[in-house]
DNA sequence: AGTTCCCGCCACTAC
DNA sequence: GTAGTGGCGGGAACT
C-alpha cells in the first residue's frame, strides 16, 4: 500500500544504518528494509498495462538467494537464538510466504531448527557439517541397499516422490518425516500416533525441505559434482513422470538452488560442452577416509564457467541494464569506526575456526558465530597443509552475500575491513598463510 | 523462444 | 473459526 519511492526508502535506510553502525550494533529491521512495494506486474489476465509500470521491476532484487543472504546476515550473530517468522518477514521486507521458503531450506541443511510454531532456533553454519554428514550417511545407506532404517525407507523412495499420488491410504506407507525438527513438536510423531499414511505425510514428501535434502544427497553420493536441475529432477522424480510434474519439480529446484547458492554450498556454472547451466557442489565430502568430514571445495578447476547469476560470485548482483533500482546508490565512504567488538569477534572466530578445521574437515565463512557450538569432532586429523590452505581460501569464498541494499553493503564492507585488518596481522605470523592466502583473496571481497 | 523463478492463491494443518 | 504453513503453477523477467 505504502507505495514508497524506493530511493527515498533507500536513503532513509542508509541513514539509519549509518547511525546504527556507530553503535556497532546494527538494528536489523532498519538495515534490511528495502522493500519497494512490489509493483506487481499485473496478475494473470489483467487488462493490458503490464508495460505501463513506470518503475521497472527487477527480479533479482527479489530473489530467494538474495533474501537468504540477507537473512543470514541478519541472524548469523552470537546474540541470536530465536527467530520469529513475523519479525523476519518484517525485517527483511518480504511476505511471510518467502520466509517459509528460506527457512525450510536452511533447516534442511542444519542452519536452523524449528522450535515452535512461528519460531525457529538459529544454529548457524556449525549445524551444516553434521546435517550433511547425516544426509550423507543416510544417502550412502540407501544407495548401498543396506537395509535402511525403517524410517528411511521412504526417504529413499523419495527418489520418486510422486508415485504415491494415489496411494494415500496405504497402510504400510509409514513415511517418516525427515525434518529433524518436526520431531520436536509434530503431534503426528507422538508415540501413540497411528502409523498410517496421512495426507500430511504426502504433503511432507513434497516439501521443499525434503526436496532440498534429496537434492543435496545427490551431490553427496554422486561421483560427479555437477548436475543440472533437469537431471536432478529426473533423478528425484523417477521415471515415467509427467511433464507438468517435472516442470514443477524443476521450479522448486531452482528455488532451492538459489538458496543453496547463496549459502555457497553450491555454485551455478555453465557446462563447458553443452553450455547448459548446472550446479556444482562446493561443500563436497572431503576425503574418502575422513568419511564424514565435509569441507568446502576449492575453486573450480576451470572446466566450467561460473555463471554470473550465481550467488556468491558477484557482489552487486544487480543487473544495471534492467534494474531500475538506483544504480546510483553510491558507495558510502567506508565506515571508519573502530568496531572493536566486531573485529575481536572476527578474529576469534577465524582463529577458532582454524583450530576447528584441524579436527573436522569443515570450515566456514568468516562470519561464523564466535560462540557457536562445538562440532563433535570425528577422529580424522592430520589434515595436510595443502588441504588446509584450500580451506583457508574457501573461508574467503564461502560466504559472500550480495547486497543490493546500501546498508547491508556497508555492513558487509565493514566486516571486510575488519577482516582485512585481522588478516594482515595474522598473515605476518604465518608463512603458510602468506603462501596460500594472498591479498588477491582479500580483494575478492571488494 | 527457452529458461529462470517470483508471486500469491488456496489447500491443508495447527491451535 | 482463525492463524500458520507451504505446495503449486501462472506468467513475467531474464537470457
Short mmCIF file of C-alpha atoms (C1' of nucleotides) in Angstrom, two decimals:
data_model
loop_
_atom_site.label_atom_id
_atom_site.label_comp_id
_atom_site.label_asym_id
_atom_site.label_seq_id
_atom_site.Cartn_x
_atom_site.Cartn_y
_atom_site.Cartn_z
CA UNK A 1 0.00 0.00 0.00
CA UNK A 2 2.54 2.45 1.09
CA UNK A 3 3.96 2.52 -2.33
CA UNK A 4 7.19 4.10 -1.36
CA UNK A 5 9.57 5.57 -3.77
CA UNK A 6 12.40 3.22 -3.31
CA UNK A 7 15.04 5.83 -3.45
CA UNK A 8 13.59 7.62 -0.51
CA UNK A 9 13.43 4.41 1.34
CA UNK A 10 16.99 3.63 0.50
CA UNK A 11 18.20 6.91 1.78
CA UNK A 12 16.32 6.51 4.98
CA UNK A 13 17.60 3.05 5.46
CA UNK A 14 21.12 4.03 4.69
CA UNK A 15 21.00 6.86 7.13
CA UNK A 16 19.54 4.72 9.81
CA UNK A 17 22.09 2.08 9.12
CA UNK A 18 24.91 4.53 9.29
CA UNK A 19 23.69 5.66 12.64
CA UNK A 20 23.38 2.11 13.72
CA UNK A 21 26.89 1.34 12.66
CA UNK A 22 28.20 3.86 15.01
CA UNK A 23 26.77 1.97 17.85
CA UNK A 24 28.39 -1.09 16.37
CA UNK A 25 25.18 -2.94 16.58
CA UNK A 26 23.07 -2.71 13.53
CA UNK A 27 19.38 -2.77 14.10
CA UNK A 28 18.38 -5.39 11.67
CA UNK A 29 15.00 -4.01 10.96
CA UNK A 30 16.30 -0.83 9.58
CA UNK A 31 19.13 -2.44 7.81
CA UNK A 32 17.02 -4.66 5.81
CA UNK A 33 14.03 -2.69 4.96
CA UNK A 34 14.45 -2.42 1.35
CA UNK A 35 11.12 -3.32 0.16
CA UNK A 36 9.84 -1.18 -2.53
CA UNK A 37 6.25 -2.05 -2.63
CA UNK A 38 6.03 -4.59 -5.37
CA UNK A 39 4.55 -3.07 -8.44
CA UNK A 40 3.19 -6.46 -9.17
CA UNK A 41 3.14 -6.64 -12.88
CA UNK A 42 -0.48 -7.38 -13.24
CA UNK A 43 -1.84 -10.71 -12.26
CA UNK A 44 -2.88 -13.15 -14.86
CA UNK A 45 -5.40 -11.88 -17.26
CA UNK A 46 -5.22 -8.36 -16.02
CA UNK A 47 -6.23 -5.98 -18.70
CA UNK A 48 -3.37 -4.54 -20.55
CA UNK A 49 -0.85 -2.41 -18.89
CA UNK A 50 1.88 -4.74 -17.86
CA UNK A 51 4.28 -2.46 -19.57
CA UNK A 52 2.73 0.60 -18.17
CA UNK A 53 4.54 0.34 -14.89
CA UNK A 54 6.80 3.25 -14.63
CA UNK A 55 9.07 1.55 -12.31
CA UNK A 56 10.83 -1.31 -13.93
CA UNK A 57 10.70 -4.34 -11.85
CA UNK A 58 13.79 -6.33 -11.22
CA UNK A 59 13.51 -9.91 -10.27
CA UNK A 60 16.96 -10.16 -8.93
CA UNK A 61 16.24 -7.76 -6.19
CA UNK A 62 13.63 -10.11 -5.00
CA UNK A 63 15.41 -13.34 -5.42
CA UNK A 64 15.30 -16.01 -2.84
CA UNK A 65 19.04 -16.21 -2.88
CA UNK A 66 19.42 -12.60 -2.03
CA UNK A 67 16.78 -12.87 0.58
CA UNK A 68 18.60 -15.78 2.06
CA UNK A 69 21.84 -13.83 2.16
CA UNK A 70 20.10 -11.07 3.94
CA UNK A 71 18.50 -13.50 6.28
CA UNK A 72 21.86 -14.94 7.19
CA UNK A 73 23.40 -11.56 7.65
CA UNK A 74 20.55 -10.65 9.86
CA UNK A 75 20.70 -13.66 12.09
CA UNK A 76 24.16 -15.05 11.92
CA UNK A 77 25.25 -13.43 15.11
CA UNK A 78 26.12 -14.52 18.57
CA UNK A 79 23.19 -12.96 20.21
CA UNK A 80 20.59 -14.52 18.03
CA UNK A 81 18.88 -17.56 19.31
CA UNK A 82 15.29 -17.45 18.47
CA UNK A 83 13.82 -16.21 15.28
CA UNK A 84 10.25 -15.28 14.79
CA UNK A 85 8.98 -15.60 11.29
CA UNK A 86 6.93 -12.49 11.52
CA UNK A 87 9.77 -10.38 12.65
CA UNK A 88 11.98 -11.87 9.99
CA UNK A 89 9.46 -11.09 7.32
CA UNK A 90 9.12 -7.60 8.59
CA UNK A 91 12.79 -7.01 8.91
CA UNK A 92 13.52 -8.31 5.50
CA UNK A 93 10.60 -6.59 3.97
CA UNK A 94 9.07 -9.62 2.38
CA UNK A 95 5.96 -11.62 2.79
CA UNK A 96 5.89 -14.37 5.22
CA UNK A 97 5.49 -16.87 2.48
CA UNK A 98 9.02 -16.22 1.29
CA UNK A 99 10.39 -16.70 4.75
CA UNK A 100 8.95 -20.17 4.78
CA UNK A 101 10.88 -20.98 1.68
CA UNK A 102 14.13 -19.79 3.12
CA UNK A 103 13.62 -21.33 6.46
CA UNK A 104 12.74 -24.70 5.06
CA UNK A 105 15.90 -24.89 3.09
CA UNK A 106 18.05 -23.60 5.90
CA UNK A 107 16.54 -26.08 8.21
CA UNK A 108 17.28 -28.98 5.99
CA UNK A 109 20.95 -28.14 5.95
CA UNK A 110 21.07 -27.70 9.66
CA UNK A 111 21.32 -23.97 9.97
CA UNK A 112 18.02 -23.62 11.71
CA UNK A 113 15.80 -25.75 13.79
CA UNK A 114 12.15 -25.31 14.21
CA UNK A 115 11.36 -24.73 17.78
CA UNK A 116 7.72 -23.99 17.78
CA UNK A 117 5.06 -22.55 15.69
CA UNK A 118 6.34 -19.43 14.14
CA UNK A 119 9.63 -19.80 15.87
CA UNK A 120 12.99 -21.15 14.86
CA UNK A 121 16.25 -21.56 16.65
CA UNK A 122 19.35 -20.33 14.98
CA UNK A 123 22.06 -22.94 14.88
CA UNK A 124 24.29 -21.31 12.39
CA UNK A 125 26.77 -22.75 9.99
CA UNK A 126 28.00 -25.02 12.69
CA UNK A 127 25.00 -27.11 12.10
CA UNK A 128 25.83 -27.73 8.49
CA UNK A 129 28.57 -30.32 8.82
CA UNK A 130 26.51 -32.52 10.99
CA UNK A 131 23.48 -32.20 8.84
CA UNK A 132 25.49 -33.02 5.76
CA UNK A 133 27.14 -35.89 7.47
CA UNK A 134 23.83 -37.29 8.43
CA UNK A 135 22.47 -36.84 4.98
CA UNK A 136 25.46 -38.48 3.51
CA UNK A 137 25.29 -41.44 5.80
CA UNK A 138 21.69 -41.88 5.03
CA UNK A 139 22.22 -41.48 1.36
CA UNK A 140 25.01 -43.98 1.33
CA UNK A 141 22.98 -46.46 3.22
CA UNK A 142 20.18 -46.04 0.80
CA UNK A 143 22.46 -46.31 -2.11
CA UNK A 144 24.28 -49.37 -0.96
CA UNK A 145 20.98 -51.01 -0.37
CA UNK A 146 21.96 -51.81 3.15
CA UNK A 147 18.75 -52.36 4.95
CA UNK A 148 17.90 -48.81 5.53
CA UNK A 149 16.33 -47.91 8.75
CA UNK A 150 12.67 -48.23 8.60
CA UNK A 151 12.29 -44.60 8.88
CA UNK A 152 14.49 -44.06 5.98
CA UNK A 153 12.98 -46.43 3.64
CA UNK A 154 10.58 -43.89 2.49
CA UNK A 155 13.07 -41.19 2.26
CA UNK A 156 14.92 -43.42 -0.09
CA UNK A 157 11.83 -43.75 -2.06
CA UNK A 158 11.55 -40.08 -2.36
CA UNK A 159 13.68 -40.70 -5.33
CA UNK A 160 10.34 -40.99 -6.89
CA UNK A 161 8.19 -38.98 -4.71
CA UNK A 162 5.28 -38.55 -6.92
CA UNK A 163 4.45 -42.09 -7.49
CA UNK A 164 2.37 -42.22 -4.41
CA UNK A 165 -0.05 -39.68 -5.58
CA UNK A 166 -2.89 -42.05 -5.47
CA UNK A 167 -1.87 -44.28 -2.67
CA UNK A 168 -2.69 -42.12 0.19
CA UNK A 169 -4.43 -44.75 2.11
CA UNK A 170 -1.64 -47.22 2.01
CA UNK A 171 -1.28 -48.62 5.50
CA UNK A 172 2.31 -49.66 5.26
CA UNK A 173 3.43 -46.48 3.81
CA UNK A 174 4.82 -45.46 7.08
CA UNK A 175 6.57 -42.46 5.94
CA UNK A 176 8.84 -40.72 8.26
CA UNK A 177 9.25 -37.11 8.04
CA UNK A 178 12.87 -36.42 7.70
CA UNK A 179 12.72 -33.00 9.02
CA UNK A 180 14.60 -33.38 12.17
CA UNK A 181 12.89 -30.56 13.82
CA UNK A 182 9.49 -31.84 13.29
CA UNK A 183 10.09 -34.48 15.81
CA UNK A 184 10.03 -31.72 18.30
CA UNK A 185 6.53 -30.65 18.11
CA UNK A 186 4.79 -32.54 15.46
CA UNK A 187 1.87 -34.26 17.01
CA UNK A 188 1.96 -36.97 14.46
CA UNK A 189 5.20 -38.04 15.98
CA UNK A 190 3.67 -38.80 19.25
CA UNK A 191 4.34 -42.34 20.30
CA UNK A 192 0.78 -43.31 20.23
CA UNK A 193 0.00 -41.84 16.92
CA UNK A 194 -1.25 -44.28 14.36
CA UNK A 195 1.35 -45.02 11.78
CA UNK A 196 -0.78 -44.78 8.79
CA UNK A 197 -0.11 -42.78 5.78
CA UNK A 198 -1.72 -39.45 6.08
CA UNK A 199 -2.30 -36.72 3.72
CA UNK A 200 0.07 -34.68 5.76
CA UNK A 201 2.73 -37.26 5.11
CA UNK A 202 2.05 -36.99 1.49
CA UNK A 203 2.39 -33.31 1.74
CA UNK A 204 5.65 -33.56 3.57
CA UNK A 205 7.08 -35.74 0.92
CA UNK A 206 6.79 -32.90 -1.44
CA UNK A 207 8.08 -30.34 0.92
CA UNK A 208 10.79 -28.01 -0.03
CA UNK A 209 12.83 -29.17 2.89
CA UNK A 210 12.75 -32.77 1.92
CA UNK A 211 13.43 -31.93 -1.65
CA UNK A 212 16.42 -29.94 -0.51
CA UNK A 213 17.77 -32.86 1.38
CA UNK A 214 17.31 -35.17 -1.51
CA UNK A 215 18.91 -32.72 -3.80
CA UNK A 216 21.90 -32.44 -1.52
CA UNK A 217 22.05 -36.18 -1.23
CA UNK A 218 22.56 -36.36 -4.93
CA UNK A 219 25.72 -34.39 -4.57
CA UNK A 220 26.88 -36.30 -1.59
CA UNK A 221 26.66 -39.60 -3.32
CA UNK A 222 27.41 -38.80 -6.90
CA UNK A 223 30.78 -39.25 -8.42
CA UNK A 224 30.48 -36.09 -10.41
CA UNK A 225 29.92 -32.93 -8.55
CA UNK A 226 27.85 -31.06 -11.02
CA UNK A 227 24.33 -31.67 -12.03
CA UNK A 228 21.72 -29.83 -13.99
CA UNK A 229 18.37 -29.23 -12.49
CA UNK A 230 16.71 -31.24 -15.18
CA UNK A 231 18.84 -34.19 -14.33
CA UNK A 232 18.24 -33.69 -10.68
CA UNK A 233 14.52 -33.51 -11.23
CA UNK A 234 14.62 -36.71 -13.19
CA UNK A 235 16.58 -38.45 -10.53
CA UNK A 236 14.34 -37.21 -7.82
CA UNK A 237 11.16 -37.91 -9.62
CA UNK A 238 11.95 -41.24 -11.07
CA UNK A 239 10.84 -42.40 -14.43
CA UNK A 240 7.54 -42.00 -16.02
CA UNK A 241 6.65 -38.66 -14.68
CA UNK A 242 4.54 -36.20 -16.45
CA UNK A 243 5.79 -33.09 -17.99
CA UNK A 244 3.93 -30.83 -15.62
CA UNK A 245 5.26 -32.72 -12.69
CA UNK A 246 8.68 -32.24 -13.99
CA UNK A 247 8.18 -28.56 -14.52
CA UNK A 248 7.01 -28.10 -11.02
CA UNK A 249 9.88 -30.03 -9.62
CA UNK A 250 12.35 -28.03 -11.58
CA UNK A 251 10.79 -24.84 -10.38
CA UNK A 252 11.28 -25.95 -6.84
CA UNK A 253 14.81 -26.97 -7.55
CA UNK A 254 15.50 -23.52 -8.83
CA UNK A 255 14.24 -22.13 -5.59
CA UNK A 256 16.40 -24.48 -3.60
CA UNK A 257 19.42 -23.99 -5.77
CA UNK A 258 19.25 -20.28 -5.35
CA UNK A 259 19.19 -20.54 -1.64
CA UNK A 260 21.96 -23.10 -1.51
CA UNK A 261 23.96 -20.92 -3.85
CA UNK A 262 23.63 -18.01 -1.58
CA UNK A 263 24.96 -20.18 1.20
CA UNK A 264 27.81 -21.15 -1.04
CA UNK A 265 27.02 -24.77 -0.78
CA UNK A 266 26.61 -24.97 -4.48
CA UNK A 267 27.52 -22.81 -7.37
CA UNK A 268 25.90 -22.25 -10.68
CA UNK A 269 28.05 -22.98 -13.64
CA UNK A 270 27.83 -23.44 -17.36
CA UNK A 271 28.78 -26.84 -18.54
CA UNK A 272 31.52 -26.25 -20.96
CA UNK A 273 30.43 -28.70 -23.56
CA UNK A 274 26.72 -28.24 -23.62
CA UNK A 275 26.63 -24.69 -22.33
CA UNK A 276 23.84 -25.91 -20.22
CA UNK A 277 23.61 -24.47 -16.78
CA UNK A 278 24.24 -26.78 -13.92
CA UNK A 279 25.10 -26.66 -10.30
CA UNK A 280 28.32 -27.63 -8.74
CA UNK A 281 28.69 -28.78 -5.21
CA UNK A 282 31.01 -26.71 -3.09
CA UNK A 283 30.52 -28.43 0.19
CA UNK A 284 31.66 -31.74 -1.10
CA UNK A 285 32.67 -34.58 1.11
CA UNK A 286 36.27 -34.28 2.00
CA UNK A 287 38.30 -37.37 1.66
CA UNK A 288 37.01 -40.82 1.41
CA UNK A 289 38.64 -41.73 4.65
CA UNK A 290 37.66 -38.96 6.88
CA UNK A 291 34.42 -40.32 5.80
CA UNK A 292 32.02 -37.95 7.25
CA UNK A 293 34.03 -34.89 7.24
CA UNK A 294 32.93 -32.24 4.91
CA UNK A 295 34.88 -29.42 3.53
CA UNK A 296 34.36 -26.56 1.24
CA UNK A 297 35.66 -27.24 -2.17
CA UNK A 298 38.41 -25.34 -3.83
CA UNK A 299 37.55 -23.02 -6.65
CA UNK A 300 36.51 -24.59 -9.89
CA UNK A 301 39.23 -26.20 -11.91
CA UNK A 302 38.36 -24.15 -14.90
CA UNK A 303 36.41 -26.78 -16.60
CA UNK A 304 33.28 -24.89 -16.08
CA UNK A 305 32.38 -21.29 -16.20
CA UNK A 306 30.75 -19.85 -13.17
CA UNK A 307 27.52 -18.40 -14.15
CA UNK A 308 27.21 -14.78 -13.48
CA UNK A 309 23.94 -15.13 -11.75
CA UNK A 310 25.42 -17.44 -9.27
CA UNK A 311 25.19 -16.06 -5.84
CA UNK A 312 28.47 -15.59 -4.25
CA UNK A 313 30.22 -14.56 -7.35
CA UNK A 314 29.12 -11.11 -7.81
CA UNK A 315 28.81 -8.73 -5.01
CA UNK A 316 26.44 -6.41 -6.68
CA UNK A 317 24.01 -8.90 -8.04
CA UNK A 318 22.28 -6.10 -9.75
CA UNK A 319 21.96 -6.03 -13.40
CA UNK A 320 22.44 -2.47 -14.34
CA UNK A 321 20.75 -2.73 -17.64
CA UNK A 322 17.44 -3.95 -16.48
CA UNK A 323 17.31 -2.84 -12.99
CA UNK A 324 15.64 0.40 -12.41
CA UNK A 325 16.94 0.45 -8.96
CA UNK A 326 19.00 3.41 -8.14
CA UNK A 327 22.10 2.13 -9.59
CA UNK A 328 23.32 5.41 -8.41
CA UNK A 329 23.38 4.45 -4.84
CA UNK A 330 26.93 5.32 -4.32
CA UNK A 331 29.20 3.54 -2.04
CA UNK A 332 29.23 5.35 1.16
CA UNK A 333 32.61 6.18 2.50
CA UNK A 334 33.97 3.23 4.28
CA UNK A 335 32.98 3.15 7.83
CA UNK A 336 35.97 4.26 9.71
CA UNK A 337 34.79 3.21 13.03
CA UNK A 338 36.94 1.05 15.17
CA UNK A 339 34.36 -1.60 15.68
CA UNK A 340 36.44 -3.25 18.32
CA UNK A 341 33.92 -5.84 19.21
CA UNK A 342 33.25 -6.89 15.74
CA UNK A 343 36.87 -7.11 14.94
CA UNK A 344 37.55 -9.11 18.00
CA UNK A 345 34.78 -11.45 17.14
CA UNK A 346 36.08 -11.74 13.70
CA UNK A 347 39.50 -12.69 14.92
CA UNK A 348 38.30 -15.11 17.47
CA UNK A 349 36.02 -16.67 15.01
CA UNK A 350 38.57 -17.24 12.36
CA UNK A 351 41.16 -18.43 14.79
CA UNK A 352 38.85 -20.86 16.40
CA UNK A 353 37.81 -21.97 13.02
CA UNK A 354 41.35 -22.63 12.15
CA UNK A 355 41.60 -24.81 15.21
CA UNK A 356 38.47 -26.50 14.31
CA UNK A 357 39.45 -27.14 10.79
CA UNK A 358 42.34 -29.11 12.07
CA UNK A 359 39.98 -31.54 13.55
CA UNK A 360 36.92 -31.67 11.47
CA UNK A 361 37.16 -31.18 7.82
CA UNK A 362 34.81 -28.32 7.62
CA UNK A 363 35.44 -24.67 7.60
CA UNK A 364 33.06 -21.84 7.47
CA UNK A 365 32.85 -18.44 6.11
CA UNK A 366 34.26 -15.57 8.05
CA UNK A 367 31.05 -14.73 9.77
CA UNK A 368 30.61 -17.86 11.62
CA UNK A 369 29.34 -17.01 15.07
CA UNK A 370 32.03 -16.89 17.64
CA UNK A 371 30.03 -18.58 20.29
CA UNK A 372 28.99 -21.31 18.03
CA UNK A 373 28.65 -24.68 19.44
CA UNK A 374 31.35 -27.19 19.05
CA UNK A 375 31.09 -29.77 16.43
CA UNK A 376 31.67 -33.17 17.65
CA UNK A 377 34.91 -33.97 16.09
CA UNK A 378 35.49 -37.17 14.43
CA UNK A 379 38.83 -38.79 14.73
CA UNK A 380 40.04 -37.64 11.36
CA UNK A 381 43.00 -35.43 11.98
CA UNK A 382 46.25 -34.73 10.32
CA UNK A 383 44.91 -32.65 7.53
CA UNK A 384 47.58 -31.95 5.09
CA UNK A 385 48.84 -28.48 4.64
CA UNK A 386 47.55 -28.19 1.20
CA UNK A 387 44.08 -29.05 2.07
CA UNK A 388 44.08 -26.61 4.83
CA UNK A 389 45.26 -23.93 2.58
CA UNK A 390 42.34 -24.71 0.39
CA UNK A 391 40.10 -24.40 3.31
CA UNK A 392 41.51 -21.05 4.01
CA UNK A 393 40.80 -19.98 0.56
CA UNK A 394 37.35 -21.16 1.00
CA UNK A 395 36.95 -19.05 4.04
CA UNK A 396 37.16 -16.06 1.88
CA UNK A 397 34.96 -17.50 -0.73
CA UNK A 398 32.48 -19.36 1.29
CA UNK A 399 30.18 -16.64 2.27
CA UNK A 400 29.82 -13.58 0.22
CA UNK A 401 26.31 -12.36 0.32
CA UNK A 402 25.09 -9.96 -2.24
CA UNK A 403 23.80 -6.70 -1.13
CA UNK A 404 21.67 -4.64 -3.27
CA UNK A 405 20.82 -2.84 -0.14
CA UNK A 406 23.07 0.00 0.67
CA UNK A 407 23.04 -0.53 4.35
CA UNK A 408 23.85 -4.15 4.08
CA UNK A 409 26.61 -3.37 1.71
CA UNK A 410 28.07 -1.07 4.24
CA UNK A 411 27.77 -3.55 6.98
CA UNK A 412 29.48 -6.11 4.90
CA UNK A 413 32.13 -3.67 3.89
CA UNK A 414 32.75 -3.07 7.49
CA UNK A 415 33.24 -6.73 8.15
CA UNK A 416 35.58 -6.89 5.27
CA UNK A 417 37.58 -4.06 6.69
CA UNK A 418 37.79 -5.83 9.99
CA UNK A 419 38.73 -8.99 8.32
CA UNK A 420 41.40 -7.37 6.27
CA UNK A 421 42.92 -5.80 9.31
CA UNK A 422 43.00 -9.05 11.06
CA UNK A 423 44.30 -10.82 8.05
CA UNK A 424 47.26 -8.58 7.68
CA UNK A 425 48.15 -9.09 11.30
CA UNK A 426 47.69 -12.74 11.12
CA UNK A 427 49.46 -13.21 7.87
CA UNK A 428 52.56 -11.72 9.30
CA UNK A 429 52.80 -14.50 11.70
CA UNK A 430 52.15 -17.23 9.30
CA UNK A 431 54.25 -18.08 6.36
CA UNK A 432 51.87 -20.68 5.33
CA UNK A 433 49.09 -18.25 5.20
CA UNK A 434 51.09 -15.85 3.20
CA UNK A 435 51.92 -18.53 0.80
CA UNK A 436 48.45 -19.72 0.10
CA UNK A 437 46.29 -16.86 1.00
CA UNK A 438 47.35 -13.86 -0.90
CA UNK A 439 45.95 -10.43 -0.96
CA UNK A 440 44.03 -11.35 -4.01
CA UNK A 441 41.78 -13.42 -1.90
CA UNK A 442 41.04 -10.48 0.24
CA UNK A 443 40.38 -8.45 -2.78
CA UNK A 444 37.76 -10.93 -3.66
CA UNK A 445 35.55 -9.20 -1.24
CA UNK A 446 35.80 -5.86 -2.79
"C1'" DA B 1 11.95 -18.89 -27.77
"C1'" DG B 2 13.58 -21.04 -23.97
"C1'" DT B 3 14.93 -20.59 -19.15
"C1'" DT B 4 14.55 -18.94 -14.67
"C1'" DC B 5 11.93 -18.25 -10.70
"C1'" DC B 6 8.80 -14.57 -8.18
"C1'" DC B 7 4.39 -14.25 -6.58
"C1'" DG B 8 0.34 -15.16 -4.27
"C1'" DC B 9 -3.73 -18.32 -4.41
"C1'" DC B 10 -5.62 -21.54 -1.72
"C1'" DA B 11 -5.49 -26.27 0.41
"C1'" DC B 12 -4.04 -28.09 4.31
"C1'" DT B 13 -2.67 -28.17 9.23
"C1'" DA B 14 -2.30 -26.48 13.87
"C1'" DC B 15 -4.17 -24.15 17.55
"C1'" DG C 1 -13.06 -20.36 13.39
"C1'" DT C 2 -8.59 -18.28 12.87
"C1'" DA C 3 -3.86 -18.34 12.04
"C1'" DG C 4 0.15 -20.64 10.42
"C1'" DT C 5 2.25 -23.47 6.62
"C1'" DG C 6 3.66 -24.32 2.33
"C1'" DG C 7 2.55 -26.86 -2.45
"C1'" DC C 8 1.85 -25.33 -6.65
"C1'" DG C 9 1.76 -23.36 -11.21
"C1'" DG C 10 0.85 -18.94 -13.88
"C1'" DG C 11 3.25 -15.96 -16.16
"C1'" DA C 12 6.73 -12.16 -16.24
"C1'" DA C 13 11.70 -11.19 -16.07
"C1'" DC C 14 15.65 -12.62 -17.95
"C1'" DT C 15 18.94 -14.79 -21.32
#
